[in-house]
PDB file of C-alpha atoms in Angstrom:
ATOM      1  CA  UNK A   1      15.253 -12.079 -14.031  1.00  0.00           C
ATOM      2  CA  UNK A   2      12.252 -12.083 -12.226  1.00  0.00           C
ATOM      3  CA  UNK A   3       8.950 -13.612 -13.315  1.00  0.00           C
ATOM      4  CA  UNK A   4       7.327  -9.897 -12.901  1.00  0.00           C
ATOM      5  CA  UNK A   5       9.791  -8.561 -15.307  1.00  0.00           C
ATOM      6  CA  UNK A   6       9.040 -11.716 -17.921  1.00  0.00           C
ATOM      7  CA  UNK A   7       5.540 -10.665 -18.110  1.00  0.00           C
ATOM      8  CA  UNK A   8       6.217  -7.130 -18.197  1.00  0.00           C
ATOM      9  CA  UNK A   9       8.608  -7.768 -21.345  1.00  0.00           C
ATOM     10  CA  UNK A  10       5.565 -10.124 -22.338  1.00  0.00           C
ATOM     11  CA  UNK A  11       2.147  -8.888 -21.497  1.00  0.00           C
ATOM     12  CA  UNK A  12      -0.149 -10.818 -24.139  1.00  0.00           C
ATOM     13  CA  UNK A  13       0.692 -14.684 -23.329  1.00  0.00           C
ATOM     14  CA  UNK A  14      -0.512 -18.184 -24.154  1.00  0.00           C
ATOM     15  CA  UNK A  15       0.186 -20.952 -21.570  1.00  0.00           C
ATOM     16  CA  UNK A  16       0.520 -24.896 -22.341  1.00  0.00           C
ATOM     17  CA  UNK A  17      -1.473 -25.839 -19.724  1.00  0.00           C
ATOM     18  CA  UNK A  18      -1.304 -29.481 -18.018  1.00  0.00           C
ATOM     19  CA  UNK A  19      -3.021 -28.941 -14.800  1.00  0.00           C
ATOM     20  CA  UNK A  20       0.322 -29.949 -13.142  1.00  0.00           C
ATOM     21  CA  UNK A  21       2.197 -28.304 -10.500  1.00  0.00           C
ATOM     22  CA  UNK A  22       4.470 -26.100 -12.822  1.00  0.00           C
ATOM     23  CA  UNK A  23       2.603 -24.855 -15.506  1.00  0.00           C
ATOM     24  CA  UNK A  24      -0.179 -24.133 -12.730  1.00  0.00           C
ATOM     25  CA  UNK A  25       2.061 -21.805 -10.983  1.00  0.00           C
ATOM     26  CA  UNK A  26       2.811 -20.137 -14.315  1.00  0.00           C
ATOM     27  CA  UNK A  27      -0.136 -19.664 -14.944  1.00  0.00           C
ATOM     28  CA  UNK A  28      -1.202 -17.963 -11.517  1.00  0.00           C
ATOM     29  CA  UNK A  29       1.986 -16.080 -11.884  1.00  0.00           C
ATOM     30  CA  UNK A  30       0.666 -14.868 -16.055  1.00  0.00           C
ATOM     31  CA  UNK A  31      -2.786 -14.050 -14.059  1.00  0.00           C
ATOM     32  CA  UNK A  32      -0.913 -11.626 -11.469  1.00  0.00           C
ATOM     33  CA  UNK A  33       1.577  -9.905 -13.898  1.00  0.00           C
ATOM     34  CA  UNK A  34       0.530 -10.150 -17.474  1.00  0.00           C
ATOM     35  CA  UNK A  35      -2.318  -7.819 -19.394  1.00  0.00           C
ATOM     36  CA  UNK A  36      -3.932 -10.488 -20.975  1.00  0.00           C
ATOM     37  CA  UNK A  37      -3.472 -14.776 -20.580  1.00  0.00           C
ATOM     38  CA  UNK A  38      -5.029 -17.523 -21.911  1.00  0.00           C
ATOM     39  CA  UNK A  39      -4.776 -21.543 -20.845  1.00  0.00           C
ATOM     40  CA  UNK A  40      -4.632 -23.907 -23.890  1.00  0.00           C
ATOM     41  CA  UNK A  41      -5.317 -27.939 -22.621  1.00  0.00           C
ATOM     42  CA  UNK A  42      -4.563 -30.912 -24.701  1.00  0.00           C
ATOM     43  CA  UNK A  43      -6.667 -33.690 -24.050  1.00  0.00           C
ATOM     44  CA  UNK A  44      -5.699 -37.064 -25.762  1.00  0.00           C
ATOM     45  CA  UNK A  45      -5.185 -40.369 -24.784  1.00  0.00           C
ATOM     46  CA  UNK A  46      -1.924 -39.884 -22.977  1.00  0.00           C
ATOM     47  CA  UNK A  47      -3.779 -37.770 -20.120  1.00  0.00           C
ATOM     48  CA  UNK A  48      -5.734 -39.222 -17.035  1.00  0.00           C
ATOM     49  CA  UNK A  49      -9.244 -37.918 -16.515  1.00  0.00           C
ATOM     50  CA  UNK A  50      -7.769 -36.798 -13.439  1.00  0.00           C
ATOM     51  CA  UNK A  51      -5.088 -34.016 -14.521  1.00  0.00           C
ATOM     52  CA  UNK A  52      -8.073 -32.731 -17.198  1.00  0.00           C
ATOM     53  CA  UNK A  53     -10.470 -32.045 -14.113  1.00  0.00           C
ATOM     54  CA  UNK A  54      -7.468 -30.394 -12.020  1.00  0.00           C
ATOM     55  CA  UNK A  55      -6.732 -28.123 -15.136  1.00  0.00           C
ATOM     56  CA  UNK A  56     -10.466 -27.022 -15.354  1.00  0.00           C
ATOM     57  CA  UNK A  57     -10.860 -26.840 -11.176  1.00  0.00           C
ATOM     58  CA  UNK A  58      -7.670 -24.684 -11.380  1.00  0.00           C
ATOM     59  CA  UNK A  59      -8.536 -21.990 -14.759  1.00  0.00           C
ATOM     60  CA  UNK A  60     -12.117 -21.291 -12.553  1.00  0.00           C
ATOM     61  CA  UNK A  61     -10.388 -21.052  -9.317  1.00  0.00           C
ATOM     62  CA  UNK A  62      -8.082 -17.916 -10.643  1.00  0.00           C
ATOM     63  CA  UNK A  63     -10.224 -17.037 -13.590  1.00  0.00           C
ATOM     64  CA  UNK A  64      -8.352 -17.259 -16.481  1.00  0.00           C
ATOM     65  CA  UNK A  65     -10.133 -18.660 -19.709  1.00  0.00           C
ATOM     66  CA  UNK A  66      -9.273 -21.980 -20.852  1.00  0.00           C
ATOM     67  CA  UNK A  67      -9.306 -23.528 -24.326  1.00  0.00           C
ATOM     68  CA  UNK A  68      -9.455 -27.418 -24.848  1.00  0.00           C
ATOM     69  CA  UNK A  69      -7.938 -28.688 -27.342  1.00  0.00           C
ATOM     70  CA  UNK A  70      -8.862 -32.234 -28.660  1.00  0.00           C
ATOM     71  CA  UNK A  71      -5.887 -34.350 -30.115  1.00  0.00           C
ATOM     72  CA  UNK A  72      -5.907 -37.740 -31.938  1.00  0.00           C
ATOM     73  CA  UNK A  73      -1.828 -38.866 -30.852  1.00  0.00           C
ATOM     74  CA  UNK A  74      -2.612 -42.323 -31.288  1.00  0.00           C
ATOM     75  CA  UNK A  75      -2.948 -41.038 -35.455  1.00  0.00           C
ATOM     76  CA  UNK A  76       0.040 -40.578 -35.382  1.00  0.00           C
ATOM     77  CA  UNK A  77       2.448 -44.112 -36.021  1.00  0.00           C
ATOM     78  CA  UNK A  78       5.610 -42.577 -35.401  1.00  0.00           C
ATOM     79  CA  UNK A  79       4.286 -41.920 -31.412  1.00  0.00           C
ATOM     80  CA  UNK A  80       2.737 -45.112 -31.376  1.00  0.00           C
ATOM     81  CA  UNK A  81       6.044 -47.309 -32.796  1.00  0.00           C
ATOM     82  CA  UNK A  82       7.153 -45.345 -29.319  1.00  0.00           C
ATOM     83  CA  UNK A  83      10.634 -45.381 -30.387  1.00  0.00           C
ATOM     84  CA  UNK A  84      13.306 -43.466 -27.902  1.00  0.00           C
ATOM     85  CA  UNK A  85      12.369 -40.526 -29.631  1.00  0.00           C
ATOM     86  CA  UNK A  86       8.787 -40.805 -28.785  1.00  0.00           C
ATOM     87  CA  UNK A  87       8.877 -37.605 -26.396  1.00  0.00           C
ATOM     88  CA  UNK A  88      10.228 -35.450 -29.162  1.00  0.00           C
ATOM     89  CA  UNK A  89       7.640 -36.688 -31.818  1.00  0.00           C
ATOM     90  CA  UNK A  90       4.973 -36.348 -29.184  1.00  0.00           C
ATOM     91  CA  UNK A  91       5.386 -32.919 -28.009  1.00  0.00           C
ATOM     92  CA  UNK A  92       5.994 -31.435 -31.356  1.00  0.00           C
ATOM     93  CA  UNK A  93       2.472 -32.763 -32.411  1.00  0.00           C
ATOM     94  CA  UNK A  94       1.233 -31.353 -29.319  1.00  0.00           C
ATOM     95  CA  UNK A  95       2.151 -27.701 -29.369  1.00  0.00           C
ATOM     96  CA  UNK A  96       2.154 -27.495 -32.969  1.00  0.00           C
ATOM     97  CA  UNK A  97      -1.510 -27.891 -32.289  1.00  0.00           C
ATOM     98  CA  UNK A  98      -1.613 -25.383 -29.610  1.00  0.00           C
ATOM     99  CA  UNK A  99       0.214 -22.967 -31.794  1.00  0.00           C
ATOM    100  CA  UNK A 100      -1.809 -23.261 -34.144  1.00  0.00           C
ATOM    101  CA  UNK A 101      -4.938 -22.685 -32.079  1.00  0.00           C
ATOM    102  CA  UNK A 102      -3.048 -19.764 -30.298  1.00  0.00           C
ATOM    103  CA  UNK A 103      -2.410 -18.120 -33.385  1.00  0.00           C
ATOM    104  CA  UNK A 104      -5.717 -18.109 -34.367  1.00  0.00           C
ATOM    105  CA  UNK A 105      -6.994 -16.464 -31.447  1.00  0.00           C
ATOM    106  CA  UNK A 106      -4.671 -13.647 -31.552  1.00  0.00           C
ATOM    107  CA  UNK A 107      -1.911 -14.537 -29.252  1.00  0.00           C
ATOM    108  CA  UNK A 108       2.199 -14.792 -30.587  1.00  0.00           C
ATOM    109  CA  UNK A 109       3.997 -15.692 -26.978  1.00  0.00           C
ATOM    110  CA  UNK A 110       3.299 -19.359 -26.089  1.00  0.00           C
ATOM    111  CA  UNK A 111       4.269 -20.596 -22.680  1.00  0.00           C
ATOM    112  CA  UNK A 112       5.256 -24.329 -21.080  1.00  0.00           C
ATOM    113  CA  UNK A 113       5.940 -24.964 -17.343  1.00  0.00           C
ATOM    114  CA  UNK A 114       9.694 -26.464 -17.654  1.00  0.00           C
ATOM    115  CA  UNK A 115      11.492 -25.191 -14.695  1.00  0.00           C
ATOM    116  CA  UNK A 116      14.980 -25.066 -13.399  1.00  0.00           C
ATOM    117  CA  UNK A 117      15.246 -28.467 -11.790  1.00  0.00           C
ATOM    118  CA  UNK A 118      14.447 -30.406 -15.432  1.00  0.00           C
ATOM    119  CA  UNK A 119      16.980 -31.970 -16.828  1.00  0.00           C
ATOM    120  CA  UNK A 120      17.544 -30.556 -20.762  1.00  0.00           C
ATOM    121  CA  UNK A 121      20.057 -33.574 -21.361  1.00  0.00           C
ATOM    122  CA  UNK A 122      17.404 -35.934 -20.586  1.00  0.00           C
ATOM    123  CA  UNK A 123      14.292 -34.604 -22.469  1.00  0.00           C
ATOM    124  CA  UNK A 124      14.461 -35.171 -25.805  1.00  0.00           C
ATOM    125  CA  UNK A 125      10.805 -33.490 -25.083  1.00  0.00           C
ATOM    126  CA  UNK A 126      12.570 -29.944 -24.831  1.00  0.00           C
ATOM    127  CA  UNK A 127      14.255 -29.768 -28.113  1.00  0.00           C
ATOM    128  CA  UNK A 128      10.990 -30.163 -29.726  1.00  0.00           C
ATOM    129  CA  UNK A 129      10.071 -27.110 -27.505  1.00  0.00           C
ATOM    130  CA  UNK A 130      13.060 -25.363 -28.503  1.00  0.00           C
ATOM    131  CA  UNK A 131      12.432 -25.853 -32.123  1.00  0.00           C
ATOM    132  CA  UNK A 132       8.741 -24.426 -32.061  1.00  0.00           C
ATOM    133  CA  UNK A 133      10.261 -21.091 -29.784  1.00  0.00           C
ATOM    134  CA  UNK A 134       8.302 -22.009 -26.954  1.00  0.00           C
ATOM    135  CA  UNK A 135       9.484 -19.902 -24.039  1.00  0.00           C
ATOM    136  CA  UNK A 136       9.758 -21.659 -20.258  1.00  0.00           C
ATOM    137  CA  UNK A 137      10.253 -18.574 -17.646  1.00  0.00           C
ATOM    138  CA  UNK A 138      10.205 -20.629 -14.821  1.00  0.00           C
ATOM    139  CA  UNK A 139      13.327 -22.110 -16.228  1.00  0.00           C
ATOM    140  CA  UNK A 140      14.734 -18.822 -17.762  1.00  0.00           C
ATOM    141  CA  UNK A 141      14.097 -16.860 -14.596  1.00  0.00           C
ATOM    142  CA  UNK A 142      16.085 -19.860 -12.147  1.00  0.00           C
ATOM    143  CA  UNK A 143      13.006 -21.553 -10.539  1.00  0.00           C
ATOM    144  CA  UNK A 144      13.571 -24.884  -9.120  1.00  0.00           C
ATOM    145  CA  UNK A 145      10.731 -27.326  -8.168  1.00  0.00           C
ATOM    146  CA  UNK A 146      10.920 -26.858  -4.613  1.00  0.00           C
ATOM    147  CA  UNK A 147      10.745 -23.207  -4.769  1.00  0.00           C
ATOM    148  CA  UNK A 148       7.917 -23.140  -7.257  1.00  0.00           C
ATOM    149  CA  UNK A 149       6.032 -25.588  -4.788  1.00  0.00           C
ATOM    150  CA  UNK A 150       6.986 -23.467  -1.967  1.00  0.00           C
ATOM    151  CA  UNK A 151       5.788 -20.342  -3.845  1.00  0.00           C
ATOM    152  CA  UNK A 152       2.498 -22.306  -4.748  1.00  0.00           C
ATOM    153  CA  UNK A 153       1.500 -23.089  -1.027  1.00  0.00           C
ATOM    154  CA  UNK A 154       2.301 -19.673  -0.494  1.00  0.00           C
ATOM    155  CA  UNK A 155      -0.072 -18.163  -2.850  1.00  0.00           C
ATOM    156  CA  UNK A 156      -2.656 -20.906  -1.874  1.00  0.00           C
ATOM    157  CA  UNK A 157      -2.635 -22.740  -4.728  1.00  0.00           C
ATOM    158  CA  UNK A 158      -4.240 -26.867  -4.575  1.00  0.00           C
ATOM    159  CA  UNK A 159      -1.522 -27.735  -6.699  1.00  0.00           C
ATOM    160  CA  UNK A 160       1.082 -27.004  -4.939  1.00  0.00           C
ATOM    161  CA  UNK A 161       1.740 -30.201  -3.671  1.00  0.00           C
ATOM    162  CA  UNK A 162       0.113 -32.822  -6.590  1.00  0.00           C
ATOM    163  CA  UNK A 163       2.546 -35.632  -7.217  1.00  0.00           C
ATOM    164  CA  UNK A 164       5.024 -35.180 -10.133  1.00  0.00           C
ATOM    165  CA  UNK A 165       2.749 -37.255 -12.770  1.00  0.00           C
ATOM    166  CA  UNK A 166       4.227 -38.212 -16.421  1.00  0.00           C
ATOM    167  CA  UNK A 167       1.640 -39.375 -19.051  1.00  0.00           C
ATOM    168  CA  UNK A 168       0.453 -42.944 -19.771  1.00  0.00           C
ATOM    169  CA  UNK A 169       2.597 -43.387 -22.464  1.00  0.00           C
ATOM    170  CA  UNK A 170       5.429 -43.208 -20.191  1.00  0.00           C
ATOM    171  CA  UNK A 171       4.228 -46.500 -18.395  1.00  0.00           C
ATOM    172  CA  UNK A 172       5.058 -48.484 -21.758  1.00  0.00           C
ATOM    173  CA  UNK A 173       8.512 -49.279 -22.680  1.00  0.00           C
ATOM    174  CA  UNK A 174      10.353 -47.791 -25.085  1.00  0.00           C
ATOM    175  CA  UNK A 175       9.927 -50.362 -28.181  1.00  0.00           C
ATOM    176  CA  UNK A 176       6.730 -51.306 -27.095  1.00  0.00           C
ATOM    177  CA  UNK A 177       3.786 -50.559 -29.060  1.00  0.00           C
ATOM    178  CA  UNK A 178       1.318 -47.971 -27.425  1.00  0.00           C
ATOM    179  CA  UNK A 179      -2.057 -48.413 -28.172  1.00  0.00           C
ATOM    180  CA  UNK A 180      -5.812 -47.375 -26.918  1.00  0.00           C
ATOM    181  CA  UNK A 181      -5.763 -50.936 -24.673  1.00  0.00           C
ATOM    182  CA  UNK A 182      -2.409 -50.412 -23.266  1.00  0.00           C
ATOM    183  CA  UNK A 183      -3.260 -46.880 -21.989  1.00  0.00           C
ATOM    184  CA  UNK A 184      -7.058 -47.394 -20.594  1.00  0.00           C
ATOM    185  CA  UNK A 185      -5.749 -50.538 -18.516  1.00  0.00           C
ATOM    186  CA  UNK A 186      -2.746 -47.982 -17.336  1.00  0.00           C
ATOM    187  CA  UNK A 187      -5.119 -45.203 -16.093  1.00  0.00           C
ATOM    188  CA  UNK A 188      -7.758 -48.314 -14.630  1.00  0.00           C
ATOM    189  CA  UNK A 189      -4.821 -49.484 -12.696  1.00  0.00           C
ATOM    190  CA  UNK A 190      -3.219 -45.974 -11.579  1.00  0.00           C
ATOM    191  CA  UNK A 191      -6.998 -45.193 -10.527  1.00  0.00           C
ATOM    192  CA  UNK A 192      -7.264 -47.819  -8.559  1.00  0.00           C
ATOM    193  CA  UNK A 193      -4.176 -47.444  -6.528  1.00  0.00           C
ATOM    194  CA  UNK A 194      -5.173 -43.925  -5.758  1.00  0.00           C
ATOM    195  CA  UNK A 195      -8.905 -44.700  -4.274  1.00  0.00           C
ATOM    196  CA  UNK A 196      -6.642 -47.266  -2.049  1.00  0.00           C
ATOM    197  CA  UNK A 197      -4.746 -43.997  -1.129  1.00  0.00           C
ATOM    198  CA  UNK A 198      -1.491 -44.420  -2.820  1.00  0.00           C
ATOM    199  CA  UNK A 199       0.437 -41.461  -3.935  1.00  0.00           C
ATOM    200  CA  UNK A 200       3.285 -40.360  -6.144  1.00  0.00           C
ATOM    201  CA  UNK A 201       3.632 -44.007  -7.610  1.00  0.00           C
ATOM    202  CA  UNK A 202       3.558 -45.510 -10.974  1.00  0.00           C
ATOM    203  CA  UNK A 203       2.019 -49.071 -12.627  1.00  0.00           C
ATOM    204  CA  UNK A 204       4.983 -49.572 -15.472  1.00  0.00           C
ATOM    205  CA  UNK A 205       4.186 -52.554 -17.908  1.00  0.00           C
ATOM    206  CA  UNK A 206       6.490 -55.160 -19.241  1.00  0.00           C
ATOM    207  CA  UNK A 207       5.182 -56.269 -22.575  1.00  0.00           C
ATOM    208  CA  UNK A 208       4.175 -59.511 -23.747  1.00  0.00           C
ATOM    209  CA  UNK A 209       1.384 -61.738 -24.397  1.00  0.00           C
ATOM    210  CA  UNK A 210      -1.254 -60.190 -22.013  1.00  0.00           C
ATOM    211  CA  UNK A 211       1.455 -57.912 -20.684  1.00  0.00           C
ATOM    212  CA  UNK A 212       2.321 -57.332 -17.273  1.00  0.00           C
ATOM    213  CA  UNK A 213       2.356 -54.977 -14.358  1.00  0.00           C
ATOM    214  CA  UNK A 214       5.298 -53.320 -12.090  1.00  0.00           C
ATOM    215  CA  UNK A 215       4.078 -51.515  -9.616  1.00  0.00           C
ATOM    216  CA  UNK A 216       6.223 -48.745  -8.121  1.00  0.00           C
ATOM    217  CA  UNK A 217       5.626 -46.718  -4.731  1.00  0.00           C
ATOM    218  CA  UNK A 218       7.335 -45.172  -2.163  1.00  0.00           C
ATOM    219  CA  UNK A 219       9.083 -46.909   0.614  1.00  0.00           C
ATOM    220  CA  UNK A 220       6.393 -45.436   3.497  1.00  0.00           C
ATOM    221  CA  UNK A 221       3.433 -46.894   1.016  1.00  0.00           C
ATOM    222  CA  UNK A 222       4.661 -50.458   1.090  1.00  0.00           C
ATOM    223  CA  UNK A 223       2.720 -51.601   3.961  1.00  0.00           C
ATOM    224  CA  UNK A 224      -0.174 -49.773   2.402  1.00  0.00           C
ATOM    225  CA  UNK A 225       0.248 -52.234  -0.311  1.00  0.00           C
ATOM    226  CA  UNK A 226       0.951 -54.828   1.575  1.00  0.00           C
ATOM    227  CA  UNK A 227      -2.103 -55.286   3.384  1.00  0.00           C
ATOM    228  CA  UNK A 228      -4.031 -54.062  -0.045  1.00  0.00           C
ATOM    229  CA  UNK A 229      -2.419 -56.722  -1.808  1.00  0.00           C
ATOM    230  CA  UNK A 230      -5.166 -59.492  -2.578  1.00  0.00           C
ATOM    231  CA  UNK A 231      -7.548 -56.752  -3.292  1.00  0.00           C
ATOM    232  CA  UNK A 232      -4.718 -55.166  -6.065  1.00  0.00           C
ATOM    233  CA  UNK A 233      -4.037 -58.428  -7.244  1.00  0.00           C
ATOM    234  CA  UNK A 234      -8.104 -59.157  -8.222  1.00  0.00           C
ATOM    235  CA  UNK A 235      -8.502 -55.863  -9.705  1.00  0.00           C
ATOM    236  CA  UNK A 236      -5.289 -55.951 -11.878  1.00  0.00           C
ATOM    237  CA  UNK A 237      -4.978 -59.468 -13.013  1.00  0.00           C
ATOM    238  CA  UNK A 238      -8.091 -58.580 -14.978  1.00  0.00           C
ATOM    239  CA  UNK A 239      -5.667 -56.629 -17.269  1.00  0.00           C
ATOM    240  CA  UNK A 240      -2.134 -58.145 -16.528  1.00  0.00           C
ATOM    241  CA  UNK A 241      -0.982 -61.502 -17.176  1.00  0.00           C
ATOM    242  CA  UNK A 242       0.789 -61.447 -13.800  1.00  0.00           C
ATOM    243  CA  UNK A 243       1.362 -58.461 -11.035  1.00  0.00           C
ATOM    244  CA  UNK A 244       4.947 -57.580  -9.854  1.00  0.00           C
ATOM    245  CA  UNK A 245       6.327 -55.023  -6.945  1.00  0.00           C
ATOM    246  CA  UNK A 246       9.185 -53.193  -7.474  1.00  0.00           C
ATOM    247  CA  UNK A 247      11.628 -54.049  -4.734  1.00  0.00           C
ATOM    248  CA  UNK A 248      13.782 -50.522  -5.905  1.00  0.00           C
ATOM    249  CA  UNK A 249      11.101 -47.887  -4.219  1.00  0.00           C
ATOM    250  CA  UNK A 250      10.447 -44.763  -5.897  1.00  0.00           C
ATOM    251  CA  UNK A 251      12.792 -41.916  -4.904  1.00  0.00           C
ATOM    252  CA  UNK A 252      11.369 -39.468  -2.510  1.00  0.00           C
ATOM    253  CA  UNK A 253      10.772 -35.797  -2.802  1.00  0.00           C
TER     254      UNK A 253
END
């Protein structure tokens, strides 16, 4: 199936909207094919500033309305006990909020950006999805993430080659209490790194008194790191107990 015939099937749609590469594509591809579309945006504590401004930058740029929705996860204690089921708890608070909101305005077809290449074995996040009938065409109609990217520079889209980025809470082992702290010296740290000009990488914590960081980049980024180290180490030892490099590199691309 092609994502034409989705929409035509489907014509009044809702999309879960992250500002990332795959739901952004979605949603350009909802704009071309469906009647009538609609971005929904959860903003909580698990999302950068960063990924918010992209999703606003990106609804404007193809002109599709988009609602913000304002969520509380740290409420929640089951999410924040961040057991191994935290993904499933987590996204089932999320769009049960969005469904609720796109009920209300009308809408009965909600949308996420899963695609072919994701791994259903290893996302307890999907099964939450599942439960809630939450329909992923990029994944139903056999799109991979390198053709979606390729499809996205195609079409023009600024997103079509933004770094694969998890949320904060994925920084924090499993077991590990997440709280407000945790994830505002995450994002400081992840900031930081970027305005050095670092890229696809993550800043992972191990837990303990003061906690501390693991920082994880890509093998061409080392020597980027290397020669940014004293300046990393000043900025993040005013959150970390101690700073540590991650001698098994990121995977690439």
């Amino acid at each position: 199936m092609e994502l034409r015939d989705f929409f035509i099937r489907n014509p009044k749609v809702a999309v879960a909207f992250s500002g990332g590469v795959d739901s952004a594509f979605l949603l350009y591809a909802a704009k071309q094919y469906a009647g009538e579309v609609r971005a929904y945006y959860v903003r909580s504590n698990f999302q950068p500033r960063f990924e918010y401004d992209d999703a606003v930058r990106f609804a404007e740029e193809i002109d599709v309305p988009l609602s913000v929705i304002d969520l509380d996860v740290l409420g929640d204690s089951e999410i924040c006990a961040n057991p191994p089921e935290r993904c499933y708890f987590c996204k089932k608070l999320i769009f049960s909020s969005i469904i609720k909101r796109v009920s209300e305005d009308g809408f009965s077809v909600l949308l996420d950006g899963t695609n072919a290449s994701d791994d259903s074995s290893d996302r307890p996040g999907m099964r939450a999805l599942k439960e809630l009938n939450v329909l992923s065409p990029l994944r139903d109609c056999g799109l991979t993430k390198k053709q979606i990217r390729e499809r996205s520079k195609l079409a023009g889209l600024f997103t079509w080659d933004k770094p694969a980025y998890a949320c904060l809470a994925t920084r924090i082992p499993t077991n590990c209490t997440i709280s407000r702290e945790r994830l505002e010296k995450t994002e400081r740290a992840e900031n930081f790194l970027m305005d050095l000009g670092f890229s696809d990488f993550r800043v992972r914590m191990i837990c303990n008194e003061k906690d501390s960081a693991k920082i994880q980049v890509r093998k061409n980024q080392l020597a980027l790191l290397i020669e940014n180290r004293e300046k990393i180490l000043e900025k993040l030892k005013a959150d970390y107990s101690s700073v540590l490099l991650d001698l098994e590199v990121r995977d690439e691309h």
